[in-house]
Coordinates of C-alpha atoms in Angstrom, one line a residue:
M1 CA 13.6 171.1 -8.5
V2 CA 14.7 168.9 -5.7
D3 CA 18.5 169.0 -5.4
K4 CA 18.9 165.3 -4.6
E5 CA 18.9 162.2 -6.5
L6 CA 15.5 160.5 -6.2
V7 CA 15.2 156.7 -5.7
F8 CA 11.9 155.5 -7.0
I9 CA 11.0 151.9 -5.8
A10 CA 8.1 150.4 -7.7
D11 CA 7.3 146.9 -8.8
R12 CA 5.2 146.6 -12.2
V13 CA 2.6 144.7 -14.1
I14 CA 1.4 145.3 -17.7
D15 CA -2.3 145.9 -16.4
H16 CA -4.8 144.6 -14.0
K17 CA -7.5 143.4 -16.5
N18 CA -7.7 139.8 -15.2
A19 CA -8.3 140.4 -11.5
T20 CA -9.5 137.4 -9.5
F21 CA -9.9 136.4 -5.9
S22 CA -6.2 135.3 -5.7
S23 CA -4.6 138.0 -7.6
R24 CA -1.8 139.5 -5.4
D25 CA -0.4 142.0 -8.0
L26 CA -3.2 144.6 -7.9
E27 CA -1.2 147.3 -6.0
K28 CA 1.7 147.0 -8.5
L29 CA 2.1 149.7 -10.9
A30 CA 0.4 149.1 -14.3
D31 CA 2.5 150.5 -17.3
G32 CA 0.6 153.7 -17.7
Y33 CA 0.9 154.7 -14.1
F34 CA 4.7 153.8 -14.1
F35 CA 5.5 155.7 -17.0
S36 CA 3.5 158.8 -15.8
M37 CA 5.4 158.8 -12.6
M38 CA 8.7 158.4 -14.2
K39 CA 8.1 161.3 -16.5
A40 CA 6.9 163.4 -13.5
L41 CA 9.7 162.5 -11.2
N42 CA 12.3 163.2 -13.8
S43 CA 11.0 166.9 -13.9
V44 CA 11.0 167.1 -10.1
A45 CA 14.5 165.8 -9.2
S46 CA 18.0 166.2 -10.6
S47 CA 18.2 162.5 -11.3
V48 CA 15.9 159.5 -10.8
T49 CA 17.0 155.8 -10.2
H50 CA 14.4 153.2 -10.3
Y51 CA 14.6 149.9 -8.4
T52 CA 11.9 147.1 -8.6
S53 CA 12.2 146.1 -4.9
P54 CA 13.7 146.8 -1.4
A55 CA 16.1 144.0 -2.0
E56 CA 17.4 145.8 -5.1
F57 CA 17.6 149.0 -3.2
M58 CA 19.7 147.4 -0.5
D59 CA 22.1 146.0 -3.1
H60 CA 22.9 149.5 -4.1
I61 CA 22.3 151.4 -0.9
A62 CA 25.9 152.5 -0.4
K63 CA 25.3 154.9 -3.4
H64 CA 22.3 156.6 -1.9
S65 CA 23.3 158.0 1.5
D66 CA 22.4 161.5 0.0
S67 CA 19.3 160.6 -1.8
L68 CA 15.6 160.9 -1.2
V69 CA 13.3 157.7 -1.5
L70 CA 9.9 157.5 -2.9
S71 CA 8.4 154.0 -2.7
L72 CA 5.2 152.8 -4.4
W73 CA 6.4 149.1 -4.2
S74 CA 3.7 146.7 -3.3
G75 CA 5.3 143.3 -2.9
E76 CA 3.2 140.2 -2.1
E77 CA 2.3 137.8 0.8
S78 CA 3.9 139.5 3.7
R79 CA 1.7 141.7 5.9
N80 CA 4.9 143.8 6.9
R81 CA 5.7 144.5 3.4
R82 CA 4.7 148.2 3.5
A83 CA 6.9 148.8 6.3
L84 CA 10.1 147.4 4.8
V85 CA 11.3 150.5 2.8
P86 CA 10.7 153.2 5.6
S87 CA 12.5 150.9 8.0
I88 CA 15.4 150.5 5.7
C89 CA 15.5 154.3 5.2
E90 CA 15.4 155.1 9.0
A91 CA 18.1 152.5 9.6
Y92 CA 20.5 154.1 7.1
G93 CA 19.5 157.7 7.8
I94 CA 18.0 158.2 4.3
P95 CA 15.0 160.7 3.9
Y96 CA 11.9 159.2 2.4
V97 CA 8.3 160.3 1.2
G98 CA 5.4 159.0 3.0
A99 CA 4.3 157.3 6.4
D100 CA 6.8 155.8 8.7
S101 CA 6.9 152.0 9.6
Y102 CA 4.5 152.4 12.5
I103 CA 1.8 154.0 10.4
Q104 CA 2.3 151.8 7.4
T105 CA 1.8 148.8 9.8
V106 CA -1.1 150.1 11.5
C107 CA -2.9 151.0 8.3
A108 CA -2.2 147.7 6.6
D109 CA -4.2 146.0 9.2
K110 CA -7.8 147.3 8.4
H111 CA -9.3 146.1 11.9
L112 CA -6.6 148.0 13.7
A113 CA -6.7 151.1 11.6
K114 CA -10.5 151.4 12.3
A115 CA -9.8 151.2 16.0
L116 CA -7.3 154.0 15.6
C117 CA -10.2 156.1 14.0
R118 CA -12.5 155.4 16.8
Q119 CA -10.1 156.9 19.3
Y120 CA -10.7 160.2 17.5
G121 CA -14.5 159.8 17.6
I122 CA -14.8 158.9 13.9
N123 CA -17.4 156.5 12.8
T124 CA -16.2 153.1 11.4
T125 CA -18.1 150.1 10.0
R126 CA -18.6 147.4 12.4
D127 CA -16.5 144.1 11.7
V128 CA -15.0 140.8 13.1
V129 CA -11.8 139.2 12.0
I130 CA -11.8 135.6 10.7
S131 CA -8.5 133.6 11.0
N132 CA -9.8 130.1 10.5
V133 CA -13.1 128.1 10.1
G134 CA -13.3 127.9 14.0
D135 CA -14.1 131.7 13.9
F136 CA -17.2 131.3 11.7
P137 CA -19.7 131.3 14.5
I138 CA -19.0 135.1 15.1
L139 CA -20.3 135.9 11.6
K140 CA -23.7 135.3 13.1
T141 CA -23.2 138.3 15.3
L142 CA -23.2 140.7 12.4
Q143 CA -26.1 142.6 10.6
Y144 CA -26.3 141.6 7.1
P145 CA -25.4 142.4 4.2
V146 CA -21.7 142.3 4.9
V147 CA -18.4 142.6 2.9
V148 CA -15.7 139.8 3.1
K149 CA -12.1 141.0 2.3
P150 CA -8.5 140.3 3.2
N151 CA -7.5 142.2 6.5
F152 CA -3.9 142.9 5.4
E153 CA -4.3 143.9 1.6
G154 CA -4.9 147.1 -0.1
G155 CA -5.6 147.9 -3.8
S156 CA -8.8 145.9 -3.7
I157 CA -6.8 142.8 -3.5
G158 CA -9.3 139.8 -3.0
I159 CA -12.3 142.1 -3.2
L160 CA -14.6 141.4 -6.0
S161 CA -18.3 142.3 -6.3
K162 CA -19.2 138.9 -5.2
N163 CA -17.7 139.6 -1.7
L164 CA -20.9 141.6 -0.7
V165 CA -23.2 138.9 0.7
D166 CA -26.6 138.8 2.4
S167 CA -26.4 135.8 4.6
Y168 CA -24.2 133.9 7.1
R169 CA -24.2 130.9 4.6
Q170 CA -22.8 133.1 1.8
A171 CA -20.3 134.8 4.1
A172 CA -19.1 131.5 5.2
D173 CA -18.7 130.3 1.7
I174 CA -16.6 133.3 0.6
C175 CA -14.4 133.0 3.7
N176 CA -13.8 129.4 2.7
K177 CA -12.7 130.6 -0.7
L178 CA -10.4 133.3 0.5
L179 CA -8.8 131.7 3.5
P180 CA -6.4 129.6 1.5
H181 CA -5.1 132.7 0.0
F182 CA -4.9 135.3 2.7
Q183 CA -3.7 135.2 6.3
Q184 CA -6.7 136.8 7.9
L185 CA -10.0 138.1 6.7
L186 CA -12.2 141.1 7.8
V187 CA -15.9 140.8 7.5
E188 CA -17.7 144.1 8.1
E189 CA -21.3 145.2 8.0
Y190 CA -22.2 147.0 4.8
V191 CA -22.9 150.7 4.8
A192 CA -24.9 152.3 2.1
G193 CA -24.0 155.9 1.0
E194 CA -21.8 157.9 -1.3
E195 CA -18.3 156.4 -1.8
L196 CA -15.9 159.1 -0.7
S197 CA -12.1 159.5 -0.5
V198 CA -10.9 162.1 1.8
C199 CA -7.3 163.1 0.8
I200 CA -5.0 165.0 3.2
A201 CA -1.4 166.0 2.8
G202 CA 1.1 168.2 4.5
S203 CA 3.8 168.5 7.0
E204 CA 3.5 169.3 10.7
G205 CA 1.6 172.7 11.1
Q206 CA 1.0 173.0 7.3
I207 CA -1.8 171.3 5.4
D208 CA -1.2 171.3 1.7
A209 CA -4.3 169.7 0.5
F210 CA -7.6 168.5 2.3
E211 CA -10.4 167.5 0.0
V212 CA -13.4 165.4 0.1
I213 CA -13.8 163.4 -3.2
R214 CA -16.9 161.5 -4.3
I215 CA -16.5 158.5 -6.5
V216 CA -19.1 158.3 -9.2
V217 CA -19.4 154.8 -11.0
D218 CA -21.4 154.7 -14.2
G219 CA -23.2 157.9 -13.1
R220 CA -24.1 156.5 -9.7
S221 CA -22.9 158.4 -6.8
Y222 CA -24.9 156.6 -4.0
F223 CA -24.4 153.0 -3.4
S224 CA -27.2 151.0 -1.8
H225 CA -25.9 147.4 -2.6
E226 CA -22.7 147.7 -4.5
L227 CA -19.1 147.7 -3.9
Y228 CA -16.3 149.7 -5.4
S229 CA -14.3 146.6 -6.3
A230 CA -11.3 145.4 -8.1
E231 CA -13.4 144.9 -11.3
T232 CA -14.2 148.8 -11.3
K233 CA -11.1 150.1 -9.9
K234 CA -8.5 148.0 -11.6
A235 CA -10.1 146.1 -14.6
G236 CA -12.0 149.1 -16.1
A237 CA -15.4 147.3 -15.8
A238 CA -17.2 150.6 -15.3
S239 CA -16.8 154.3 -16.0
V240 CA -15.5 156.1 -12.9
S241 CA -15.3 159.8 -12.3
R242 CA -14.5 162.0 -9.3
E243 CA -16.2 165.1 -7.8
I244 CA -15.1 167.5 -5.1
I245 CA -17.8 167.7 -2.4
S246 CA -15.8 169.3 0.5
N247 CA -18.2 172.0 1.2
R248 CA -20.9 169.5 2.2
F249 CA -18.9 167.2 4.2
P250 CA -19.8 167.3 8.0
H251 CA -17.7 169.9 9.7
D252 CA -17.2 168.0 12.9
T253 CA -15.9 164.9 10.9
Y254 CA -13.6 167.2 9.0
N255 CA -12.0 168.5 12.2
R256 CA -11.7 164.9 13.7
L257 CA -10.0 163.7 10.5
L258 CA -7.7 166.7 10.8
D259 CA -6.8 165.8 14.4
L260 CA -6.2 162.2 13.3
Y261 CA -3.9 163.2 10.6
N262 CA -2.0 165.6 12.9
G263 CA -1.8 162.7 15.6
L264 CA -0.2 160.3 13.2
G265 CA 3.3 161.9 13.0
K266 CA 5.3 161.1 10.0
V267 CA 2.7 160.3 7.3
D268 CA 3.1 163.2 4.7
L269 CA -0.2 162.0 2.9
I270 CA -3.2 159.7 3.5
R271 CA -6.4 158.7 1.8
V272 CA -9.3 158.1 4.1
D273 CA -11.9 155.9 2.2
G274 CA -15.4 155.6 3.6
R275 CA -19.3 156.0 2.9
L276 CA -21.4 159.1 3.7
N277 CA -25.0 158.7 4.4
E278 CA -27.8 160.4 6.4
R279 CA -26.1 159.0 9.7
G280 CA -22.7 160.5 8.9
F281 CA -19.3 159.5 7.5
F282 CA -18.1 155.9 8.2
V283 CA -14.5 155.0 7.7
I284 CA -13.6 151.9 5.8
E285 CA -9.9 152.0 5.5
L286 CA -6.9 154.3 5.8
S287 CA -4.5 154.2 2.8
P288 CA -1.0 156.1 3.4
D289 CA 0.3 154.3 0.4
C290 CA -2.4 155.7 -1.9
N291 CA -2.3 156.2 -5.7
L292 CA -0.2 159.1 -6.9
S293 CA -1.0 159.0 -10.5
P294 CA -2.2 162.2 -12.4
N295 CA -5.6 160.7 -12.4
S296 CA -5.8 159.8 -8.8
S297 CA -8.0 161.2 -6.1
M298 CA -4.8 162.6 -4.3
A299 CA -3.8 164.4 -7.5
L300 CA -7.3 165.9 -7.7
A301 CA -7.1 167.2 -4.2
F302 CA -3.8 168.9 -4.9
R303 CA -5.1 170.3 -8.2
C304 CA -8.0 172.0 -6.1
A305 CA -5.2 173.5 -4.0
G306 CA -3.5 174.9 -7.1
Y307 CA -0.7 172.2 -7.6
T308 CA 0.0 170.4 -11.0
H309 CA 0.9 166.7 -10.6
E310 CA 4.7 167.6 -11.0
Q311 CA 4.1 170.3 -8.2
M312 CA 2.4 167.8 -6.1
L313 CA 5.4 165.4 -6.2
H314 CA 7.8 168.3 -5.6
R315 CA 5.9 169.4 -2.5
L316 CA 5.8 165.8 -1.2
C317 CA 9.5 165.6 -1.5
E318 CA 10.1 169.0 0.0
N319 CA 8.0 167.9 3.0
A320 CA 9.9 164.7 3.4
L321 CA 13.1 166.6 3.6
K322 CA 11.8 169.1 5.9
Y323 CA 10.6 166.5 8.3
R324 CA 14.3 165.2 8.5
E325 CA 15.6 168.7 9.5

């Protein structure tokens, strides 16, 4: 057990069954996820205090100088929101689980995160950034089909199956629908292949889990013209299962992802989402703020390393405290 009070920051919704283009709450914890986390955390720490926002945490921060913070807070609107909790913790000298403000900010920008991957020789999908209708002509430089998505969002916010389009006209139409709701859009060339989540966790010099997980949707493991979208991830529109395929992942890409992880500094854990086909693995996005529920890809990766869900959370807490030493 961690001999510290654990501060758990998380905002909540009942469920995500009614996801739409403009839904901004898809990263908030549904009830099942929230209660499973509270149960597990109470077995990991001597005591657990839950706050619904960084602002509420700040109202009580004087009581938490000797606490440990775990944030799964989503928030809405601000592109900087994932950086708020680690920034507060660093300002007050409070240890926290997860990536620091810099990595949270970089990964929240999908375009920037892919540029970081390319520095390590990792393939990424080709994309353009759209900020307003004046940028639409650059859509003609892409190879279709393409996927249109918000650049600063996670959790499949703003990404439905209809975001996969086959022509410039369709892409412009989707951009017109999304721009009133999101600050910036990313339009990326579609890559067919197996939908993979590469889960990596550990502290400096010690990798606790590194597994490659294939996502299977309604029995399909290869996607030729489909998205792993909000309808599937959040609204339960399909049956989803996960399979470990680490032993058939390209060895050179494995090493490059390991170099990337080690080069990030304070990160603790990350999920690298992408597609694998005959040309190799292509990164779509980096998620240091990934799902930690018992049924998540990260929890599966830890199970393969011999950890229960509670032991995974305990290990993440230990690593966060070790990083501070």
